[in-house]
PDB file of C-alpha atoms and ligand atoms in Angstrom:
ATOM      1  CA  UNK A   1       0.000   0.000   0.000  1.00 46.00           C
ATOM      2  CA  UNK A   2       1.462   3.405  -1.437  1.00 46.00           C
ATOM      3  CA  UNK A   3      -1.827   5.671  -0.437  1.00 52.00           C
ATOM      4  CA  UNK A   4      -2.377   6.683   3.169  1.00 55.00           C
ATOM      5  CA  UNK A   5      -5.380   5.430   4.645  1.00 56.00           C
ATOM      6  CA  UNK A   6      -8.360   7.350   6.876  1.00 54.00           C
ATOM      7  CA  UNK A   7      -7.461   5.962  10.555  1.00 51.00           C
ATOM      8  CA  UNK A   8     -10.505   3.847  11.456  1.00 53.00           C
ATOM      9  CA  UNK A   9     -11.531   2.778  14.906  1.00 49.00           C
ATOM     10  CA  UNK A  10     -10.477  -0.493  13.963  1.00 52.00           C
ATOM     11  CA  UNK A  11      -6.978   1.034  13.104  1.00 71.00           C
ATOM     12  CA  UNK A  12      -4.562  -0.723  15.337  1.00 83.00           C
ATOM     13  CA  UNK A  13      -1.629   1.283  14.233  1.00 89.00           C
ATOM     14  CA  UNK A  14      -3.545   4.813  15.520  1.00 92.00           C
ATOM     15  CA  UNK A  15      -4.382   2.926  18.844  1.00 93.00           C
ATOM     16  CA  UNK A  16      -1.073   1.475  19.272  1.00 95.00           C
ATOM     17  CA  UNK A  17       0.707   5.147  18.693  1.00 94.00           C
ATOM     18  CA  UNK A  18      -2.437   6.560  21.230  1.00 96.00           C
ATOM     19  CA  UNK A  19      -1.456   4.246  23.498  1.00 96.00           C
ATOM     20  CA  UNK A  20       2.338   4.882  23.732  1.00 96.00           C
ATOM     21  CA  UNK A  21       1.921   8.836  23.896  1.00 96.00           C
ATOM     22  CA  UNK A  22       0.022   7.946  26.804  1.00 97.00           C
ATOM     23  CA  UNK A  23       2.024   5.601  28.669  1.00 98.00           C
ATOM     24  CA  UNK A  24       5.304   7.645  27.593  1.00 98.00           C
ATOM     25  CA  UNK A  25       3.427  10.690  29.464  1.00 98.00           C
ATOM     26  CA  UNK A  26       2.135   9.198  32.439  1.00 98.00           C
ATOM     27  CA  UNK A  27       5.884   7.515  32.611  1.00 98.00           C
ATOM     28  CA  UNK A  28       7.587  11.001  32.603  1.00 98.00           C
ATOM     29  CA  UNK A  29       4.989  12.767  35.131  1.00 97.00           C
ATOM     30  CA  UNK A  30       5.637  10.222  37.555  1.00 97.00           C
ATOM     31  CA  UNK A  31       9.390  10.880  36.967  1.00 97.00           C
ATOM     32  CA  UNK A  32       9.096  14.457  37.609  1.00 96.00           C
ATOM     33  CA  UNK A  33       7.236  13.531  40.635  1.00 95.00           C
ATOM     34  CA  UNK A  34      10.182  11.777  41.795  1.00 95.00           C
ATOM     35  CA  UNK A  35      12.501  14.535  40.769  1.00 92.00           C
ATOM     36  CA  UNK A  36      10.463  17.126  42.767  1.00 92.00           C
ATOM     37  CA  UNK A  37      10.664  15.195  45.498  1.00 92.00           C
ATOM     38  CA  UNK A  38      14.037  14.827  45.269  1.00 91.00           C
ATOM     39  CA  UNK A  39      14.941  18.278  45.015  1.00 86.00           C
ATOM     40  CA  UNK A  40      12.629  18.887  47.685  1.00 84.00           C
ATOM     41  CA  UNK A  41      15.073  16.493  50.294  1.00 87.00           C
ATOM     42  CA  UNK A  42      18.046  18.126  48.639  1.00 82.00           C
ATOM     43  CA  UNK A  43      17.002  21.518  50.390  1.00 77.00           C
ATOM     44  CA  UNK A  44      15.819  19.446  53.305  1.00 79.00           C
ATOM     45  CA  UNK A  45      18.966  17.944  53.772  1.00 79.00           C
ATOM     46  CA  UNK A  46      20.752  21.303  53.347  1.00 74.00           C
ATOM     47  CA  UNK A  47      18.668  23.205  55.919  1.00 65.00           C
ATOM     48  CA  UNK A  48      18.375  26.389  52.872  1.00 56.00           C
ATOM     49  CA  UNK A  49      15.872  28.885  54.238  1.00 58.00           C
ATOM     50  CA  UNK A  50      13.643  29.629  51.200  1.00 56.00           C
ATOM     51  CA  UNK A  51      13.278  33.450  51.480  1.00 58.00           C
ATOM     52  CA  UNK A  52      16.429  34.452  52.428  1.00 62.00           C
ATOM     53  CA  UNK A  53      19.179  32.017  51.075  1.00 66.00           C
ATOM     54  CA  UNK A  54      19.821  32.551  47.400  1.00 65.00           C
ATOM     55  CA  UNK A  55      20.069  29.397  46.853  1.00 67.00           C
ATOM     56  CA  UNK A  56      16.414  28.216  47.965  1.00 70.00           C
ATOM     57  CA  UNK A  57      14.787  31.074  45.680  1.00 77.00           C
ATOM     58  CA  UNK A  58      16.806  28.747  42.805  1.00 83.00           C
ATOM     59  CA  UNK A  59      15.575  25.807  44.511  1.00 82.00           C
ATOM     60  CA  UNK A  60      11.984  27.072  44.306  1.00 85.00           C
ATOM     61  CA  UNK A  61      12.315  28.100  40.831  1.00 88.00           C
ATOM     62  CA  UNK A  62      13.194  24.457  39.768  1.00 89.00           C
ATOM     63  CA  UNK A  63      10.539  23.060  41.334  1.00 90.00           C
ATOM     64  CA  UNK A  64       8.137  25.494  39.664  1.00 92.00           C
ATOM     65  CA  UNK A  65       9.698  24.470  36.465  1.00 94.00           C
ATOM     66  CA  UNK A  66       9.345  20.786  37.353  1.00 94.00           C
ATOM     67  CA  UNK A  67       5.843  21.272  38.314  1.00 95.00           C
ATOM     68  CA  UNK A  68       5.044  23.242  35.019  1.00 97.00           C
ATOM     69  CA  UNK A  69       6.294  20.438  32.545  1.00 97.00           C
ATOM     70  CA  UNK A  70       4.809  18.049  34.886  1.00 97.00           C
ATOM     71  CA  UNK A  71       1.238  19.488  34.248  1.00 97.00           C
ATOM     72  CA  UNK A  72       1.387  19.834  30.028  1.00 97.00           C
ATOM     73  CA  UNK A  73       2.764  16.255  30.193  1.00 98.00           C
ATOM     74  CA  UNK A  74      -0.271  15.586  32.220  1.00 98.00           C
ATOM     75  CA  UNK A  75      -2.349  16.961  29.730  1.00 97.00           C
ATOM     76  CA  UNK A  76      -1.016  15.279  27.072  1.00 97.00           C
ATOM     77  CA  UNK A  77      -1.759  12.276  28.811  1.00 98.00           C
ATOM     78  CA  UNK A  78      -5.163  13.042  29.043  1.00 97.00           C
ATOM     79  CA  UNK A  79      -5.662  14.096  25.276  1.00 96.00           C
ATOM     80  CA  UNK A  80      -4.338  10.932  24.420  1.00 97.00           C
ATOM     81  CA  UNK A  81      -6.548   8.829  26.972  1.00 97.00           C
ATOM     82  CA  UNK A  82      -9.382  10.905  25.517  1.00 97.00           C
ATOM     83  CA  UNK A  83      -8.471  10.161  21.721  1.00 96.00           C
ATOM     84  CA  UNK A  84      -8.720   6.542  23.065  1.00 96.00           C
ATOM     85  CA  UNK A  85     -12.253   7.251  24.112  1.00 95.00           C
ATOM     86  CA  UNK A  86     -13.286   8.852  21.119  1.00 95.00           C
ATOM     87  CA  UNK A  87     -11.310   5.671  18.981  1.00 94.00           C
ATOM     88  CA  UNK A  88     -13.731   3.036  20.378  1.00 92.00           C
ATOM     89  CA  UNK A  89     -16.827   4.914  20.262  1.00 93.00           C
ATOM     90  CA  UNK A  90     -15.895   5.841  16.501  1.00 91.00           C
ATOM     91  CA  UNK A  91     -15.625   9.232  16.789  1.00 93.00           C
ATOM     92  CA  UNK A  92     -12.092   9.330  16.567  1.00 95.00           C
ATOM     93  CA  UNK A  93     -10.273  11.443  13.343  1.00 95.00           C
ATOM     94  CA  UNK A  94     -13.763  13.809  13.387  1.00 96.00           C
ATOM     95  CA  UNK A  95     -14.051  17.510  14.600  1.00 97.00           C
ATOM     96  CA  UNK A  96     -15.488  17.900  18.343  1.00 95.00           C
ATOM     97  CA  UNK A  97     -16.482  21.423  17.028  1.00 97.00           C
ATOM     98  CA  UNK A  98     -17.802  21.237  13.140  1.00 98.00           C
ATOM     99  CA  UNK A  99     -18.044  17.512  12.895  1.00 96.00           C
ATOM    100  CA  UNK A 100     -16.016  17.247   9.673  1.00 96.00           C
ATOM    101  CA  UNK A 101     -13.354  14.243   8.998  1.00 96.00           C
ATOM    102  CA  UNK A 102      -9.954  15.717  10.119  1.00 96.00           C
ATOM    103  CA  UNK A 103      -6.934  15.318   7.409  1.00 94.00           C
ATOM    104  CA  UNK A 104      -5.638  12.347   7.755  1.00 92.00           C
ATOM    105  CA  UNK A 105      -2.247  14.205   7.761  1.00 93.00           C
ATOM    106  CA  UNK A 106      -2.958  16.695  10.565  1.00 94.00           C
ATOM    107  CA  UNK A 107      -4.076  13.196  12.966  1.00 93.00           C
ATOM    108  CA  UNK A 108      -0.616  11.725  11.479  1.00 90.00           C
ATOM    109  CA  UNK A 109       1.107  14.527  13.052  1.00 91.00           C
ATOM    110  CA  UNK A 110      -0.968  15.108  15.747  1.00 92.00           C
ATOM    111  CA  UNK A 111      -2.715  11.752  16.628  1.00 93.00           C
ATOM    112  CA  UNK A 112      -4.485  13.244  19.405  1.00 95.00           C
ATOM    113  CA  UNK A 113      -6.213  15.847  17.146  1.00 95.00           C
ATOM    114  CA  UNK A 114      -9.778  16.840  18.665  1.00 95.00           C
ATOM    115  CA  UNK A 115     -10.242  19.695  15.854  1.00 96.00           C
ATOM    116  CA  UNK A 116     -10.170  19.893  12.108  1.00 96.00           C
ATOM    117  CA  UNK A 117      -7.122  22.320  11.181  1.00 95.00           C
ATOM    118  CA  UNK A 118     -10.244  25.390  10.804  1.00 96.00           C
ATOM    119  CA  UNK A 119     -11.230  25.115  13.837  1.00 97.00           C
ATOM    120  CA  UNK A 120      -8.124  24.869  15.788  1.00 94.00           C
ATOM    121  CA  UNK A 121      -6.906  28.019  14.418  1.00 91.00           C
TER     122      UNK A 121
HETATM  123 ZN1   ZN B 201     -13.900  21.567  12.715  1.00 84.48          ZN
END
């Protein structure tokens, strides 16, 4: 087969790809879990006072930064989990908004796609 082919529900391929955005996300949110933990004994262990040591204003700043990139991978997570949904009730690869099929090109570059291009922009 030369031709691309409209993802189906039935597409295991799309599913499979779903799937591993998923589990790759979840994976590195509960890594930056353990990271903010980590950095959180680090000052623990050093006894930094947060509002007047230099060094625990840096401290706080990485965790914020850890907690940021910890959210968006969260969400990604959940766009993926809810492209799953939408795969096995068949609504997958069609526009929450308008309804219409979305390129098949846009969903292979952006598998999670919930809008056509029109009306993400
Ligand atoms: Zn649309």
């Amino acid at each position: 087969m030369t031709t691309p082919t409209e993802p189906t529900p039935q597409d295991p391929t799309t599913r499979a790809r779903l799937e591993t955005v998923r589990d790759e996300a979840l994976a590195l949110a509960a890594q930056l879990q353990r990271d903010m933990v980590a950095v959180s004994e680090a000052r623990d262990a050093s006894n930094v006072d947060d509002e007047h040591d230099p060094e625990g204003s840096t401290i706080a700043f990485e965790r914020s930064q850890l907690e940021a990139i910890r959210r968006s991978t969260l969400d990604r997570a959940a766009e993926a989990a809810n492209a799953l949904d939408r795969l096995f009730g068949g609504q997958y690869g069609f526009c929450l908004n308008c309804g219409r099929p979305i390129a098949a090109a846009r969903l292979e570059a952006r598998p999670m796609a919930a809008l056509c291009l029109d009306c993400a922009s």
